[in-house]
Every structure is written in structure tokens, then in C-alpha cells.
GROMACS .gro file of C-alpha atoms in nm:
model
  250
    1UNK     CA    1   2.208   1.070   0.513
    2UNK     CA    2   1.842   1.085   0.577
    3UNK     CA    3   1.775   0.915   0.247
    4UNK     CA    4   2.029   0.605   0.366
    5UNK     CA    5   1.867   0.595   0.681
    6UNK     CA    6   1.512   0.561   0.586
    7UNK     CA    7   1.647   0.291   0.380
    8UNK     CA    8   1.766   0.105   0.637
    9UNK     CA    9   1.463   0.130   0.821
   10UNK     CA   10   1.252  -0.009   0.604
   11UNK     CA   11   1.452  -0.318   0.511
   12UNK     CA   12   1.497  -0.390   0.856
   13UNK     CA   13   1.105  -0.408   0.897
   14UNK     CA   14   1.048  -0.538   0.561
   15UNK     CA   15   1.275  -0.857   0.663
   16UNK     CA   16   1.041  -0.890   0.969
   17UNK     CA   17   0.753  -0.909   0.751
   18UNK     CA   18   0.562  -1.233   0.642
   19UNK     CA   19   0.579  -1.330   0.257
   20UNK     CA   20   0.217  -1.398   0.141
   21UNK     CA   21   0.124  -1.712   0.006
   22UNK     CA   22   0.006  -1.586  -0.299
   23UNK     CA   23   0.417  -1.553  -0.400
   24UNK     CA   24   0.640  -1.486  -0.695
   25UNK     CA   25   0.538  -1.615  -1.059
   26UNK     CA   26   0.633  -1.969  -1.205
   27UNK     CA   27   0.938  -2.044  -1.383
   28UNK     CA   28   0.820  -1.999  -1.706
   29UNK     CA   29   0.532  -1.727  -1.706
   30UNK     CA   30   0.359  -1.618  -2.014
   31UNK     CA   31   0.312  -1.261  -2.103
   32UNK     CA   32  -0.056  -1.311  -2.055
   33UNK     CA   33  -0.015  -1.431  -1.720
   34UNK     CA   34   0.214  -1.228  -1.539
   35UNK     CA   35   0.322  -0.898  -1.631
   36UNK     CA   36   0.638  -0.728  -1.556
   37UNK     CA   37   0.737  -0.361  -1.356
   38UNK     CA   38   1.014  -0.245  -1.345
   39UNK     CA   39   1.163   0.193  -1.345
   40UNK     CA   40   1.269   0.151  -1.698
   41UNK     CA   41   0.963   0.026  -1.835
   42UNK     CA   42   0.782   0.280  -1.637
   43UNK     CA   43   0.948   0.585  -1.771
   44UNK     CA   44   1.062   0.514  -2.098
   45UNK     CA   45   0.818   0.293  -2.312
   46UNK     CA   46   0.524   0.172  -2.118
   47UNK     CA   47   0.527  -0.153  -1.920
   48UNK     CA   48   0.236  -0.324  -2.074
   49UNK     CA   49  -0.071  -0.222  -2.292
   50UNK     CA   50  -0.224   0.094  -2.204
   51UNK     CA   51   0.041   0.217  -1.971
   52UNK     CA   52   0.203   0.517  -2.162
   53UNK     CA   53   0.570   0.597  -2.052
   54UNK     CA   54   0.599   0.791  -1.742
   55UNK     CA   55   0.465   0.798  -1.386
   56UNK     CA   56   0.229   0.629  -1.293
   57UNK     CA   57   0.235   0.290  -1.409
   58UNK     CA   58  -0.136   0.234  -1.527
   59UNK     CA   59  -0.254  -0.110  -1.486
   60UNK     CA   60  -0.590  -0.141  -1.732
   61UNK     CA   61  -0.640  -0.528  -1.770
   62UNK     CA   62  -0.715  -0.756  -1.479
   63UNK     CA   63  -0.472  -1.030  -1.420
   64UNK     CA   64  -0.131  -1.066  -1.217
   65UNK     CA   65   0.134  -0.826  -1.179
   66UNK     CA   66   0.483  -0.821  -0.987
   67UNK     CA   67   0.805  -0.570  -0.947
   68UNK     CA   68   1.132  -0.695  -1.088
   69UNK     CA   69   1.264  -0.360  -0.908
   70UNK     CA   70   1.211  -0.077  -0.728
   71UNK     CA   71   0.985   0.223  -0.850
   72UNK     CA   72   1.164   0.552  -0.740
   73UNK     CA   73   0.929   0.891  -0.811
   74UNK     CA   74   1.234   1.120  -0.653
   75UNK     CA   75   1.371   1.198  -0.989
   76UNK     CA   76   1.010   1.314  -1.090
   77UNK     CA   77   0.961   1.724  -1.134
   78UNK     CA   78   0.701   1.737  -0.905
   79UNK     CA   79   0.762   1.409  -0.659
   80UNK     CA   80   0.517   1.523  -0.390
   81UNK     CA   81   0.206   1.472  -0.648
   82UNK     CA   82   0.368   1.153  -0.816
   83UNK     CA   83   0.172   0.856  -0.823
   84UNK     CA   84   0.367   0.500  -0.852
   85UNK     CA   85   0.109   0.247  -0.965
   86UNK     CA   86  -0.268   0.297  -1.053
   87UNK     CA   87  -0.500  -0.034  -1.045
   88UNK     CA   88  -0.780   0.070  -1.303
   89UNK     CA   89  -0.972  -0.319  -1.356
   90UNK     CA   90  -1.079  -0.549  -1.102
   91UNK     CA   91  -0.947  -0.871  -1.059
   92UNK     CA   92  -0.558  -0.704  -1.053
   93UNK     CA   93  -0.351  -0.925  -0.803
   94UNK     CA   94  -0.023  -0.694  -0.800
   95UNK     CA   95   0.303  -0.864  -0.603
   96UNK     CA   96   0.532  -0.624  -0.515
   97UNK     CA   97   0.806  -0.907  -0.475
   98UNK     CA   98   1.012  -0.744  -0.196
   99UNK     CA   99   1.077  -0.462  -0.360
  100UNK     CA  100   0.968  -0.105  -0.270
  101UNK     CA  101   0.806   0.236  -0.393
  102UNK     CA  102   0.989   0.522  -0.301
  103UNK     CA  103   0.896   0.916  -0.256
  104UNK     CA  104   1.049   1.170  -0.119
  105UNK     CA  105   0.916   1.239   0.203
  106UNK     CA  106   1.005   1.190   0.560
  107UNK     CA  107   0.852   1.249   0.857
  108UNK     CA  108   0.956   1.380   1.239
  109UNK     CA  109   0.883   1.221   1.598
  110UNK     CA  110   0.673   0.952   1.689
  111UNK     CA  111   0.402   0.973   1.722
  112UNK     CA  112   0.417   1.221   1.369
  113UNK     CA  113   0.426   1.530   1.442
  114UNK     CA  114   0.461   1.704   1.065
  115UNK     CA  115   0.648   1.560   0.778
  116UNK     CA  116   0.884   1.747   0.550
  117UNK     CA  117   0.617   1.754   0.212
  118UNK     CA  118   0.232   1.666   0.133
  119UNK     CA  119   0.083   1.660  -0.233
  120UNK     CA  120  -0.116   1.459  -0.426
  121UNK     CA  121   0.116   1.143  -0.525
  122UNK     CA  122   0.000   0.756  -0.357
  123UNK     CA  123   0.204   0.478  -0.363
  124UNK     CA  124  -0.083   0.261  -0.514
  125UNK     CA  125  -0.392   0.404  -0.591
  126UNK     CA  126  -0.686   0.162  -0.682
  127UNK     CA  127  -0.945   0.313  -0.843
  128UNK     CA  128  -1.318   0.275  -0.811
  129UNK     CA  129  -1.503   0.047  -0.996
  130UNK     CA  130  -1.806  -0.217  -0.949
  131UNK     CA  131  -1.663  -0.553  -0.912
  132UNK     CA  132  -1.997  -0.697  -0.979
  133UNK     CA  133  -2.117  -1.058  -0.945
  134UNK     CA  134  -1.752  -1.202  -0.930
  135UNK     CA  135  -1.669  -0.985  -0.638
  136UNK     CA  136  -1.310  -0.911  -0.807
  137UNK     CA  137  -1.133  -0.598  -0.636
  138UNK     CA  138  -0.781  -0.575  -0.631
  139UNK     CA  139  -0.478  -0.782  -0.394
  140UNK     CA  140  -0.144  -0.614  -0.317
  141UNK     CA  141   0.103  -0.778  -0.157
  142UNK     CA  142   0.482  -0.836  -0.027
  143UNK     CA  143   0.666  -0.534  -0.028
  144UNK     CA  144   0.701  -0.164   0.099
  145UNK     CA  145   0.524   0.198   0.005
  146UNK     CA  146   0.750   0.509   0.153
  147UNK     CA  147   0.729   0.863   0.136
  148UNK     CA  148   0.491   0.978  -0.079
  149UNK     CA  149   0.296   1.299  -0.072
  150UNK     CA  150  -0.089   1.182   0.015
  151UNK     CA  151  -0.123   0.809   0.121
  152UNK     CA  152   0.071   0.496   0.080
  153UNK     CA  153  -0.236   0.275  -0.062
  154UNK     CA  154  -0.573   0.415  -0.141
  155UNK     CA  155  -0.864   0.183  -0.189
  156UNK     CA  156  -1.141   0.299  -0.321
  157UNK     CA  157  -1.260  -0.072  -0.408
  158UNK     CA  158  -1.271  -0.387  -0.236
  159UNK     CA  159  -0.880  -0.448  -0.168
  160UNK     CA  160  -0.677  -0.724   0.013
  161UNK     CA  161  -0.352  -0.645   0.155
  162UNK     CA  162  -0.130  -0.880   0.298
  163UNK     CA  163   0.252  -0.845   0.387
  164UNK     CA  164   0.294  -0.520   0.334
  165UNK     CA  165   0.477  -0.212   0.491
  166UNK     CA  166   0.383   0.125   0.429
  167UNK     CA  167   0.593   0.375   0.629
  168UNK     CA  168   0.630   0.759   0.635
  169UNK     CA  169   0.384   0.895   0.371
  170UNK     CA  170   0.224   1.224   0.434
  171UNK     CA  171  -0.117   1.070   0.442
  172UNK     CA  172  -0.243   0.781   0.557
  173UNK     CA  173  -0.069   0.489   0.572
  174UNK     CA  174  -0.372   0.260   0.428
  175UNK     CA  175  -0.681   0.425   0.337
  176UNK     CA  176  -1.010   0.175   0.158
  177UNK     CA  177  -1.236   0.397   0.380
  178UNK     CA  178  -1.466   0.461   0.043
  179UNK     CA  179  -1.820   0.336  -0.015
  180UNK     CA  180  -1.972   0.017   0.122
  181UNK     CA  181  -1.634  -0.160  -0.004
  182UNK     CA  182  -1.486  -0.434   0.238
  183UNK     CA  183  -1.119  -0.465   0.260
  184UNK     CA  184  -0.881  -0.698   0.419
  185UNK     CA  185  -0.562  -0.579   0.568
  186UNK     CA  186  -0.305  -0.920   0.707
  187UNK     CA  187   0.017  -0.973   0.839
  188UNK     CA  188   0.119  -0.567   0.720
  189UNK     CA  189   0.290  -0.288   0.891
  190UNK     CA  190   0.243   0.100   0.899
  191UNK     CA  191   0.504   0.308   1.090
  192UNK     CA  192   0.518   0.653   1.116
  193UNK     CA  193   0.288   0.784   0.861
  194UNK     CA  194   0.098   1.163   0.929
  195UNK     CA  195  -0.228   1.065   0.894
  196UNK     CA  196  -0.412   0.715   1.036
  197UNK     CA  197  -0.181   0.402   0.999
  198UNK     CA  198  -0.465   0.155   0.838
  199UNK     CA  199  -0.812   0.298   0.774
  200UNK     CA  200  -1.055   0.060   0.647
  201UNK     CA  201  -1.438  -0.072   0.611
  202UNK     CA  202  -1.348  -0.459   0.710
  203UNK     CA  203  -1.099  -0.667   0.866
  204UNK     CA  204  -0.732  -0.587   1.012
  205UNK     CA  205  -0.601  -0.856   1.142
  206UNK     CA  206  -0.241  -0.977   1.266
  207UNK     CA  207  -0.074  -0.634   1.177
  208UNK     CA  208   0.106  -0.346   1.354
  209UNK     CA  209   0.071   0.020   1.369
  210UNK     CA  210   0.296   0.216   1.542
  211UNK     CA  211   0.408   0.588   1.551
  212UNK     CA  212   0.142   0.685   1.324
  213UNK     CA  213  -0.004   1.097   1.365
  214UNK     CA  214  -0.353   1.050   1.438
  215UNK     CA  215  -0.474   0.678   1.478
  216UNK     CA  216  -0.301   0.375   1.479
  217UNK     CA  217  -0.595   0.151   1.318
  218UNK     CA  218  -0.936   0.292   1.231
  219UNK     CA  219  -1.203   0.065   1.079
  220UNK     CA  220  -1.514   0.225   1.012
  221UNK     CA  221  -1.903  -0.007   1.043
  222UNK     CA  222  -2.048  -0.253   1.216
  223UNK     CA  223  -1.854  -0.515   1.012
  224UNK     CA  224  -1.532  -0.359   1.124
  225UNK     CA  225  -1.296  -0.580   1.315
  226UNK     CA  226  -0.927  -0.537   1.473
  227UNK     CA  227  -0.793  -0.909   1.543
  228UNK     CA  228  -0.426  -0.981   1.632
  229UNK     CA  229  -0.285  -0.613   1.625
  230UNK     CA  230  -0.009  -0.455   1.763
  231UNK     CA  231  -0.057  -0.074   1.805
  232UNK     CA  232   0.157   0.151   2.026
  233UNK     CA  233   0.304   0.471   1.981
  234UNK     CA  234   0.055   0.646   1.765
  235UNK     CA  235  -0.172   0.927   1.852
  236UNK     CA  236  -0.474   0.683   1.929
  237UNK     CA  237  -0.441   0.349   1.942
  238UNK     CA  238  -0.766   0.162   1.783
  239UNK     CA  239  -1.111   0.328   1.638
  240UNK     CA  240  -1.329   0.047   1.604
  241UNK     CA  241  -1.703   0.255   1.734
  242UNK     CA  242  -1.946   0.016   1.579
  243UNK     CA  243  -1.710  -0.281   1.511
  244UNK     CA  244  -1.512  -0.538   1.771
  245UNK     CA  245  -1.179  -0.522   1.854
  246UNK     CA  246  -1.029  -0.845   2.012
  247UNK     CA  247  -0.722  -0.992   2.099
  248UNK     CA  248  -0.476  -0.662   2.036
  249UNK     CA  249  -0.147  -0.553   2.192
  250UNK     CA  250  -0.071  -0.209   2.317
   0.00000   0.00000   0.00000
């Protein structure tokens, strides 16, 4: 019952969310351009070079990604510590096309107040790397990150994330709070996760947090910004100590 109504939750904010213009692939893609995910690529063969079978999906070559389905770690023997998707090149643009990654856990009250697992496992984990003169990090967009055992994204590049939910992970809901990296959250949600809802070095803008554990949007520097927001029911509403904050609900 829990499971159901989770689901129902997030489709219902999911269907408020904007789609991002960078949208699905053309009619006739090539396997060079855009690259396919889907659960049974990801646990029985591998869904493109260098991704072995299993959890997570390994993404080694930059280019453009997207979900034909769901990814669902519950099944895994150790869920809490899954991770769905790793981004391990710059210049990844990964659509999630609607669909969602699923864990197992759920959390109580709003704001959080304790959720029923933590571990290890993200949603999308981008690892660090120097995206040198081109400036290439990694884009993520359209879709939904739920229950997982640490945080629903985790930047440790420069990421831009636009359109997407992430709701009831044990962590944060966004995290690119590494480095000197500037990230770029638009038009997203994050509901109910333990930890901050969006954490970031750079620019939130046009987004909601709400009923997150500790703070509702948190961006860290002097170029740190919080434009458009709506934030209510979390433990703190907006962090911005060196950076501006204009323009926000609450």
C-alpha cells in the first residue's frame, strides 16, 4: 500500500512538472547518437559499452542518453546501497524521458522527520572529473529519482538539472556541493527528502522545495543564487549566506 501510494505521488507531481527543451531523441537515432536504458539491459547484458550487467548502469562515453523505462533497484540484495545510473565522462546529456528511478525507501512527516532506510545507493551519481577547456559536465533531465538510500543526484562536477523531481531519498534530494563546480538546477522539484532538498555551488532557479528535513534550498558562495523558488514546509527555508536570493515564495 505504501509502495502504490508513493507511486501516486510522484506521478501526480511529475505531471506538474515542465518537460525540458532539450526532449526525446529523433525518429531515427543512430546507436552513436543516442543510447538506450532500459531494467533489462541493466541487469542482464550491459546497456552499452563498458556497462557490465547489473546495477548501476555505468555510462563511460560522453554523448546522449535516455530511459525507455523505469530503473527499479528494489529487487537488488542490498537496495539501500544500490546505485541506478553512474555518469563517468563529461559531456553526458542523460534524458530520463518521464520515466523514474525507484528505491526502496520512504520517509515520515513533513517536514522529515526519519525515513524507514539510509545506505550508500544514489539515484544518479556523477562522478568527478575535469571538464577542461570545453566546460562539458553532465545534464539530467525530465523525470523522477525516489527512495534511495543516500541522495537522489550527486554532483560532484559541473551538472545542469532541469525538470526533474527527486522525492523521498534518505539523503539529500540534490547534492553538486563539491569543489569549485557550478551547477544549474531549473524548473525541478524535491519533496520530502531527509537531508537538504537542493544543495548546490550556482544557480536554482524556478523550482520548489518543500517538506524537506533540514533545508529546503542551500547554495553555497558568493556566486550562489535562489531565483523563482517555492520553498515551504521544510526545516529551513533558503541558505543562501554569501549569495542573493530574490524573487522566492514561502
Amino acid at each position: 500500500m505504501q509502495r502504490r501510494y508513493l507511486s501516486l505521488c510522484a506521478a501526480a507531481l511529475l505531471a506538474a512538472l515542465p518537460t525540458a527543451a532539450s526532449g526525446a531523441p529523433p525518429a531515427n537515432p543512430s546507436v552513436d547518437q543516442f543510447r538506450q536504458i532500459d531494467q533489462h539491459c541493466a541487469l542482464n547484458t550491459g546497456c552499452f559499452r563498458g556497462d557490465d550487467p547489473g546495477f548501476p548502469v555505468t555510462i563511460t562515453e560522453s554523448g546522449s542518453y535516455f530511459l525507455t523505462g523505469n530503473l527499479d533497484v528494489t529487487g537488488e540484495d542490498s537496495p539501500l546501497d544500490t546505485t541506478a545510473i553512474v555518469l563517468a565522462a563529461p559531456g553526458i546529456a542523460l534524458d530520463l524521458a518521464g520515466y523514474s528511478l525507484i528505491g526502496v525507501v520512504g520517509c515520515a512527516a513533513t517536514p522529515v522527520s526519519g525515513c524507514s532506510g539510509t545506505g550508500a545507493g544514489v539515484g544518479i551519481k556523477v562522478n568527478a572529473f575535469n571538464t577542461g577547456a570545453e566546460g562539458k559536465g553532465a545534464k539530467i533531465t525530465n523525470g523522477t529519482i525516489r527512495g534511495f538510500g543516500n541522495d537522489g543526484i550527486q554532483c560532484d562536477t559541473d551538472c545542469w538539472i532541469d525538470a526533474v523531481l527527486t522525492m523521498e531519498n534518505a539523503g539529500h534530494g540534490i547534492d553538486a556541493d563539491f569543489g569549485d563546480h557550478h551547477s544549474t538546477v531549473l524548473r525541478s522539484q524535491s519533496v520530502r527528502n531527509a537531508g537538504d532538498g537542493i544543495r548546490l555551488r550556482g544557480l536554482v532557479a524556478d523550482s520548489t522545495a518543500r517538506g524537506n528535513g533540514v533545508v529546503g534550498i542551500r547554495v553555497i558562495g558568493r556566486s550562489g543564487a535562489v531565483r523563482g523558488c517555492t520553498v515551504n514546509k521544510n526545516g529551513w527555508g533558503i541558505s543562501a549566506q554569501y549569495g542573493t536570493a530574490s524573487g522566492n515564495t514561502f
